[in-house]
Amino acid sequence: MNRVTIDLPELTEDLYNDVRLYLGEMHQAVASHSIEVAICARQLAKRFNDDQRAAEIGGLLHDISAVIPNERRVELAELLEINVLSEERKLPMIIHQKLSKYMAKELFRIKDESILSAIECHTTLKRDFYQLDMIVFLADKIKWDHSGEPPYLEELLTALDISLEKASLIYLDYLFNSEPAVIHPWAKEAQEKLRNITN
Ligand SMILES: [Fe+2]
Ligand SMILES: [Fe+2]
């Protein structure tokens, strides 16, 4: 079996450019998506009085593990001693959030735990989330990486006028109503908690 190798990023003062260069030609769509998410996360942080730079960095790096092919994700996560859940084994795409956290910390030298947390749960959210987790999570859903407008967008944006919690619940309800390939426990726990605190 070939070893999984990860290139080291060249770090400058400009993280936007570093991310674009690191993702390279092959992952330009991910780079564009990451930049849109970063800008959106920054705006949400401003609106909800959170750390704008932290939100922006979370957005820029949330999908940085796109450089790792899907079929190598489980193997790499195990090599890095990342806890792989059975749901993630079944749908390795979901581990990209944990691998992105690892890469943000070890390769992009991000030390702020709140940024690392937001990257780690940007796909699923988690039970004990912070506000910044919801900000990066929602920015990723508002600026989704598919074509066209997300089917939940209008309802999510309306809920955002009430709270980040209401908006996060709109997305998770949409997710579970659309028969996902796996039920990730972090998403389920986040949904339950959001239901309790928004009622
Ligand atoms: Fe992602
Ligand atoms: Fe994303």
mmCIF file of C-alpha atoms and ligand atoms in Angstrom:
data_model
loop_
_atom_site.group_PDB
_atom_site.id
_atom_site.type_symbol
_atom_site.label_atom_id
_atom_site.label_comp_id
_atom_site.label_asym_id
_atom_site.label_seq_id
_atom_site.Cartn_x
_atom_site.Cartn_y
_atom_site.Cartn_z
ATOM 1 C CA MET A 1 0.000 0.000 0.000
ATOM 2 C CA ASN A 2 1.303 3.455 -0.871
ATOM 3 C CA ARG A 3 1.944 5.844 1.943
ATOM 4 C CA VAL A 4 -0.327 8.849 2.124
ATOM 5 C CA THR A 5 1.720 11.991 1.684
ATOM 6 C CA ILE A 6 0.556 15.513 2.397
ATOM 7 C CA ASP A 7 2.372 18.489 0.923
ATOM 8 C CA LEU A 8 3.429 21.240 3.278
ATOM 9 C CA PRO A 9 1.882 24.643 2.642
ATOM 10 C CA GLU A 10 3.993 27.715 2.034
ATOM 11 C CA LEU A 11 2.819 30.192 4.639
ATOM 12 C CA THR A 12 2.798 33.937 4.050
ATOM 13 C CA GLU A 13 0.897 36.840 5.598
ATOM 14 C CA ASP A 14 -1.970 36.224 3.183
ATOM 15 C CA LEU A 15 -3.988 33.160 4.157
ATOM 16 C CA TYR A 16 -6.420 33.681 1.251
ATOM 17 C CA ASN A 17 -3.564 33.287 -1.181
ATOM 18 C CA ASP A 18 -1.893 30.481 0.771
ATOM 19 C CA VAL A 19 -5.122 28.461 0.664
ATOM 20 C CA ARG A 20 -5.634 29.138 -3.039
ATOM 21 C CA LEU A 21 -2.068 28.061 -3.855
ATOM 22 C CA TYR A 22 -2.215 25.026 -1.584
ATOM 23 C CA LEU A 23 -5.435 23.733 -3.102
ATOM 24 C CA GLY A 24 -3.928 24.315 -6.533
ATOM 25 C CA GLU A 25 -5.466 24.009 -9.971
ATOM 26 C CA MET A 26 -7.000 20.657 -9.131
ATOM 27 C CA HIS A 27 -9.112 22.023 -6.305
ATOM 28 C CA GLN A 28 -9.945 25.537 -7.503
ATOM 29 C CA ALA A 29 -13.659 24.961 -6.928
ATOM 30 C CA VAL A 30 -12.918 24.140 -3.283
ATOM 31 C CA ALA A 31 -10.713 27.247 -3.040
ATOM 32 C CA SER A 32 -13.512 29.465 -4.406
ATOM 33 C CA HIS A 33 -16.029 27.841 -2.053
ATOM 34 C CA SER A 34 -13.650 28.299 0.918
ATOM 35 C CA ILE A 35 -13.202 31.982 0.150
ATOM 36 C CA GLU A 36 -16.973 32.493 -0.103
ATOM 37 C CA VAL A 37 -17.456 30.674 3.193
ATOM 38 C CA ALA A 38 -14.714 32.777 4.822
ATOM 39 C CA ILE A 39 -16.339 36.045 3.717
ATOM 40 C CA CYS A 40 -19.791 34.864 4.791
ATOM 41 C CA ALA A 41 -18.462 33.625 8.168
ATOM 42 C CA ARG A 42 -16.781 36.983 8.736
ATOM 43 C CA GLN A 43 -20.055 38.789 8.040
ATOM 44 C CA LEU A 44 -21.960 36.493 10.396
ATOM 45 C CA ALA A 45 -19.337 37.033 13.113
ATOM 46 C CA LYS A 46 -19.743 40.786 12.735
ATOM 47 C CA ARG A 47 -23.534 40.495 12.889
ATOM 48 C CA PHE A 48 -23.483 38.247 15.967
ATOM 49 C CA ASN A 49 -20.568 39.945 17.756
ATOM 50 C CA ASP A 50 -18.031 37.177 17.416
ATOM 51 C CA ASP A 51 -14.360 37.136 16.408
ATOM 52 C CA GLN A 52 -14.382 38.093 12.721
ATOM 53 C CA ARG A 53 -10.826 36.988 11.967
ATOM 54 C CA ALA A 54 -11.379 33.625 13.688
ATOM 55 C CA ALA A 55 -14.531 33.072 11.633
ATOM 56 C CA GLU A 56 -12.677 34.002 8.458
ATOM 57 C CA ILE A 57 -9.789 31.607 9.171
ATOM 58 C CA GLY A 58 -12.252 28.819 9.977
ATOM 59 C CA GLY A 59 -13.961 29.408 6.651
ATOM 60 C CA LEU A 60 -10.712 29.462 4.707
ATOM 61 C CA LEU A 61 -9.414 26.203 6.154
ATOM 62 C CA HIS A 62 -12.603 24.220 6.726
ATOM 63 C CA ASP A 63 -12.261 22.134 3.538
ATOM 64 C CA ILE A 64 -8.456 22.178 3.264
ATOM 65 C CA SER A 65 -8.377 18.355 3.442
ATOM 66 C CA ALA A 66 -9.930 18.273 -0.033
ATOM 67 C CA VAL A 67 -6.364 17.496 -1.167
ATOM 68 C CA ILE A 68 -6.756 14.015 0.349
ATOM 69 C CA PRO A 69 -8.609 11.617 -1.958
ATOM 70 C CA ASN A 70 -11.796 10.188 -0.493
ATOM 71 C CA GLU A 71 -10.521 6.614 -0.675
ATOM 72 C CA ARG A 72 -7.498 7.488 1.491
ATOM 73 C CA ARG A 73 -9.319 9.386 4.223
ATOM 74 C CA VAL A 74 -10.058 6.535 6.625
ATOM 75 C CA GLU A 75 -6.539 5.178 6.285
ATOM 76 C CA LEU A 76 -4.946 8.576 6.887
ATOM 77 C CA ALA A 77 -7.203 9.382 9.825
ATOM 78 C CA GLU A 78 -6.182 6.096 11.447
ATOM 79 C CA LEU A 79 -2.495 6.800 10.834
ATOM 80 C CA LEU A 80 -2.967 10.164 12.522
ATOM 81 C CA GLU A 81 -4.780 8.487 15.424
ATOM 82 C CA ILE A 82 -7.977 10.381 14.726
ATOM 83 C CA ASN A 83 -11.034 8.625 16.158
ATOM 84 C CA VAL A 84 -13.006 7.250 13.192
ATOM 85 C CA LEU A 85 -16.685 6.557 13.869
ATOM 86 C CA SER A 86 -18.502 3.702 12.130
ATOM 87 C CA GLU A 87 -20.681 6.256 10.285
ATOM 88 C CA GLU A 88 -17.505 7.885 8.944
ATOM 89 C CA ARG A 89 -16.143 4.538 7.803
ATOM 90 C CA LYS A 90 -19.365 4.054 5.866
ATOM 91 C CA LEU A 91 -19.234 7.568 4.382
ATOM 92 C CA PRO A 92 -15.578 8.691 4.429
ATOM 93 C CA MET A 93 -16.495 12.113 3.049
ATOM 94 C CA ILE A 94 -17.571 13.109 6.561
ATOM 95 C CA ILE A 95 -14.081 12.576 8.016
ATOM 96 C CA HIS A 96 -12.878 15.523 5.948
ATOM 97 C CA GLN A 97 -13.937 17.828 8.792
ATOM 98 C CA LYS A 98 -11.603 16.055 11.251
ATOM 99 C CA LEU A 99 -8.755 15.887 8.722
ATOM 100 C CA SER A 100 -9.157 19.605 7.970
ATOM 101 C CA LYS A 101 -8.838 20.358 11.681
ATOM 102 C CA TYR A 102 -5.651 18.304 11.853
ATOM 103 C CA MET A 103 -4.192 20.081 8.819
ATOM 104 C CA ALA A 104 -5.190 23.536 10.087
ATOM 105 C CA LYS A 105 -3.406 22.834 13.355
ATOM 106 C CA GLU A 106 -0.335 20.951 12.205
ATOM 107 C CA LEU A 107 0.303 22.444 8.752
ATOM 108 C CA PHE A 108 -1.241 25.910 8.907
ATOM 109 C CA ARG A 109 -0.198 26.432 12.561
ATOM 110 C CA ILE A 110 -3.619 27.458 13.826
ATOM 111 C CA LYS A 111 -3.547 27.358 17.626
ATOM 112 C CA ASP A 112 -6.890 28.968 18.476
ATOM 113 C CA GLU A 113 -9.034 26.110 19.790
ATOM 114 C CA SER A 114 -12.259 27.871 18.815
ATOM 115 C CA ILE A 115 -11.166 27.957 15.161
ATOM 116 C CA LEU A 116 -10.087 24.312 15.278
ATOM 117 C CA SER A 117 -13.410 23.328 16.843
ATOM 118 C CA ALA A 118 -15.376 25.186 14.156
ATOM 119 C CA ILE A 119 -13.409 23.430 11.404
ATOM 120 C CA GLU A 120 -13.819 20.031 13.042
ATOM 121 C CA CYS A 121 -17.627 20.198 13.186
ATOM 122 C CA HIS A 122 -18.420 22.319 10.120
ATOM 123 C CA THR A 123 -20.317 19.488 8.382
ATOM 124 C CA THR A 124 -22.297 18.062 11.290
ATOM 125 C CA LEU A 125 -22.105 20.564 14.145
ATOM 126 C CA LYS A 126 -21.917 18.786 17.537
ATOM 127 C CA ARG A 127 -23.733 18.653 20.847
ATOM 128 C CA ASP A 128 -21.557 21.077 22.809
ATOM 129 C CA PHE A 129 -21.081 23.725 20.152
ATOM 130 C CA TYR A 130 -19.806 27.272 20.543
ATOM 131 C CA GLN A 131 -21.219 30.243 18.678
ATOM 132 C CA LEU A 132 -18.252 30.229 16.281
ATOM 133 C CA ASP A 133 -19.017 26.583 15.417
ATOM 134 C CA MET A 134 -22.494 27.615 14.280
ATOM 135 C CA ILE A 135 -21.107 30.568 12.337
ATOM 136 C CA VAL A 136 -18.720 28.475 10.216
ATOM 137 C CA PHE A 137 -21.299 25.657 9.936
ATOM 138 C CA LEU A 138 -23.964 28.066 8.652
ATOM 139 C CA ALA A 139 -21.600 29.927 6.319
ATOM 140 C CA ASP A 140 -20.759 26.541 4.757
ATOM 141 C CA LYS A 141 -24.476 25.809 4.272
ATOM 142 C CA ILE A 142 -25.348 29.289 2.957
ATOM 143 C CA LYS A 143 -22.441 29.180 0.465
ATOM 144 C CA TRP A 144 -22.815 25.508 -0.319
ATOM 145 C CA ASP A 145 -20.473 23.790 -2.773
ATOM 146 C CA HIS A 146 -23.141 22.687 -5.250
ATOM 147 C CA SER A 147 -24.581 24.627 -8.145
ATOM 148 C CA GLY A 148 -27.750 26.653 -7.792
ATOM 149 C CA GLU A 149 -29.421 27.817 -4.627
ATOM 150 C CA PRO A 150 -29.710 25.492 -1.613
ATOM 151 C CA PRO A 151 -33.336 24.342 -1.166
ATOM 152 C CA TYR A 152 -33.282 25.373 2.506
ATOM 153 C CA LEU A 153 -31.702 28.807 1.941
ATOM 154 C CA GLU A 154 -34.720 31.068 2.256
ATOM 155 C CA GLU A 155 -35.989 29.390 5.399
ATOM 156 C CA LEU A 156 -32.502 29.374 6.903
ATOM 157 C CA LEU A 157 -31.973 33.087 6.236
ATOM 158 C CA THR A 158 -35.362 33.936 7.727
ATOM 159 C CA ALA A 159 -34.488 31.892 10.838
ATOM 160 C CA LEU A 160 -31.175 33.719 11.027
ATOM 161 C CA ASP A 161 -33.141 36.900 11.755
ATOM 162 C CA ILE A 162 -34.164 35.191 14.999
ATOM 163 C CA SER A 163 -30.955 33.354 15.977
ATOM 164 C CA LEU A 164 -27.999 31.275 14.864
ATOM 165 C CA GLU A 165 -29.557 28.374 16.771
ATOM 166 C CA LYS A 166 -32.857 28.541 14.846
ATOM 167 C CA ALA A 167 -30.970 28.718 11.537
ATOM 168 C CA SER A 168 -28.747 25.759 12.453
ATOM 169 C CA LEU A 169 -31.832 23.714 13.324
ATOM 170 C CA ILE A 170 -33.425 24.543 9.964
ATOM 171 C CA TYR A 171 -30.449 23.010 8.181
ATOM 172 C CA LEU A 172 -30.252 19.905 10.379
ATOM 173 C CA ASP A 173 -34.000 19.297 10.019
ATOM 174 C CA TYR A 174 -33.586 19.602 6.247
ATOM 175 C CA LEU A 175 -30.658 17.166 6.366
ATOM 176 C CA PHE A 176 -32.515 14.498 8.326
ATOM 177 C CA ASN A 177 -35.655 14.914 6.245
ATOM 178 C CA SER A 178 -33.700 14.277 3.062
ATOM 179 C CA GLU A 179 -32.704 10.717 3.980
ATOM 180 C CA PRO A 180 -28.938 11.122 4.486
ATOM 181 C CA ALA A 181 -26.665 8.171 3.657
ATOM 182 C CA VAL A 182 -25.662 7.950 7.323
ATOM 183 C CA ILE A 183 -26.948 9.465 10.545
ATOM 184 C CA HIS A 184 -23.870 11.089 12.028
ATOM 185 C CA PRO A 185 -24.183 11.096 15.838
ATOM 186 C CA TRP A 186 -22.765 14.627 16.182
ATOM 187 C CA ALA A 187 -25.471 15.990 13.854
ATOM 188 C CA LYS A 188 -28.198 14.064 15.683
ATOM 189 C CA GLU A 189 -26.990 15.330 19.068
ATOM 190 C CA ALA A 190 -26.759 18.895 17.770
ATOM 191 C CA GLN A 191 -30.311 18.654 16.410
ATOM 192 C CA GLU A 192 -31.648 17.408 19.759
ATOM 193 C CA LYS A 193 -29.851 20.120 21.692
ATOM 194 C CA LEU A 194 -31.024 22.838 19.285
ATOM 195 C CA ARG A 195 -34.601 21.594 19.591
ATOM 196 C CA ASN A 196 -34.377 21.896 23.359
ATOM 197 C CA ILE A 197 -32.855 25.349 23.444
ATOM 198 C CA THR A 198 -34.978 26.920 20.696
ATOM 199 C CA ASN A 199 -38.320 25.777 22.115
HETATM 200 FE FE FE B 1 -16.713 20.536 4.206
HETATM 201 FE FE FE B 2 -17.411 23.452 2.690
#
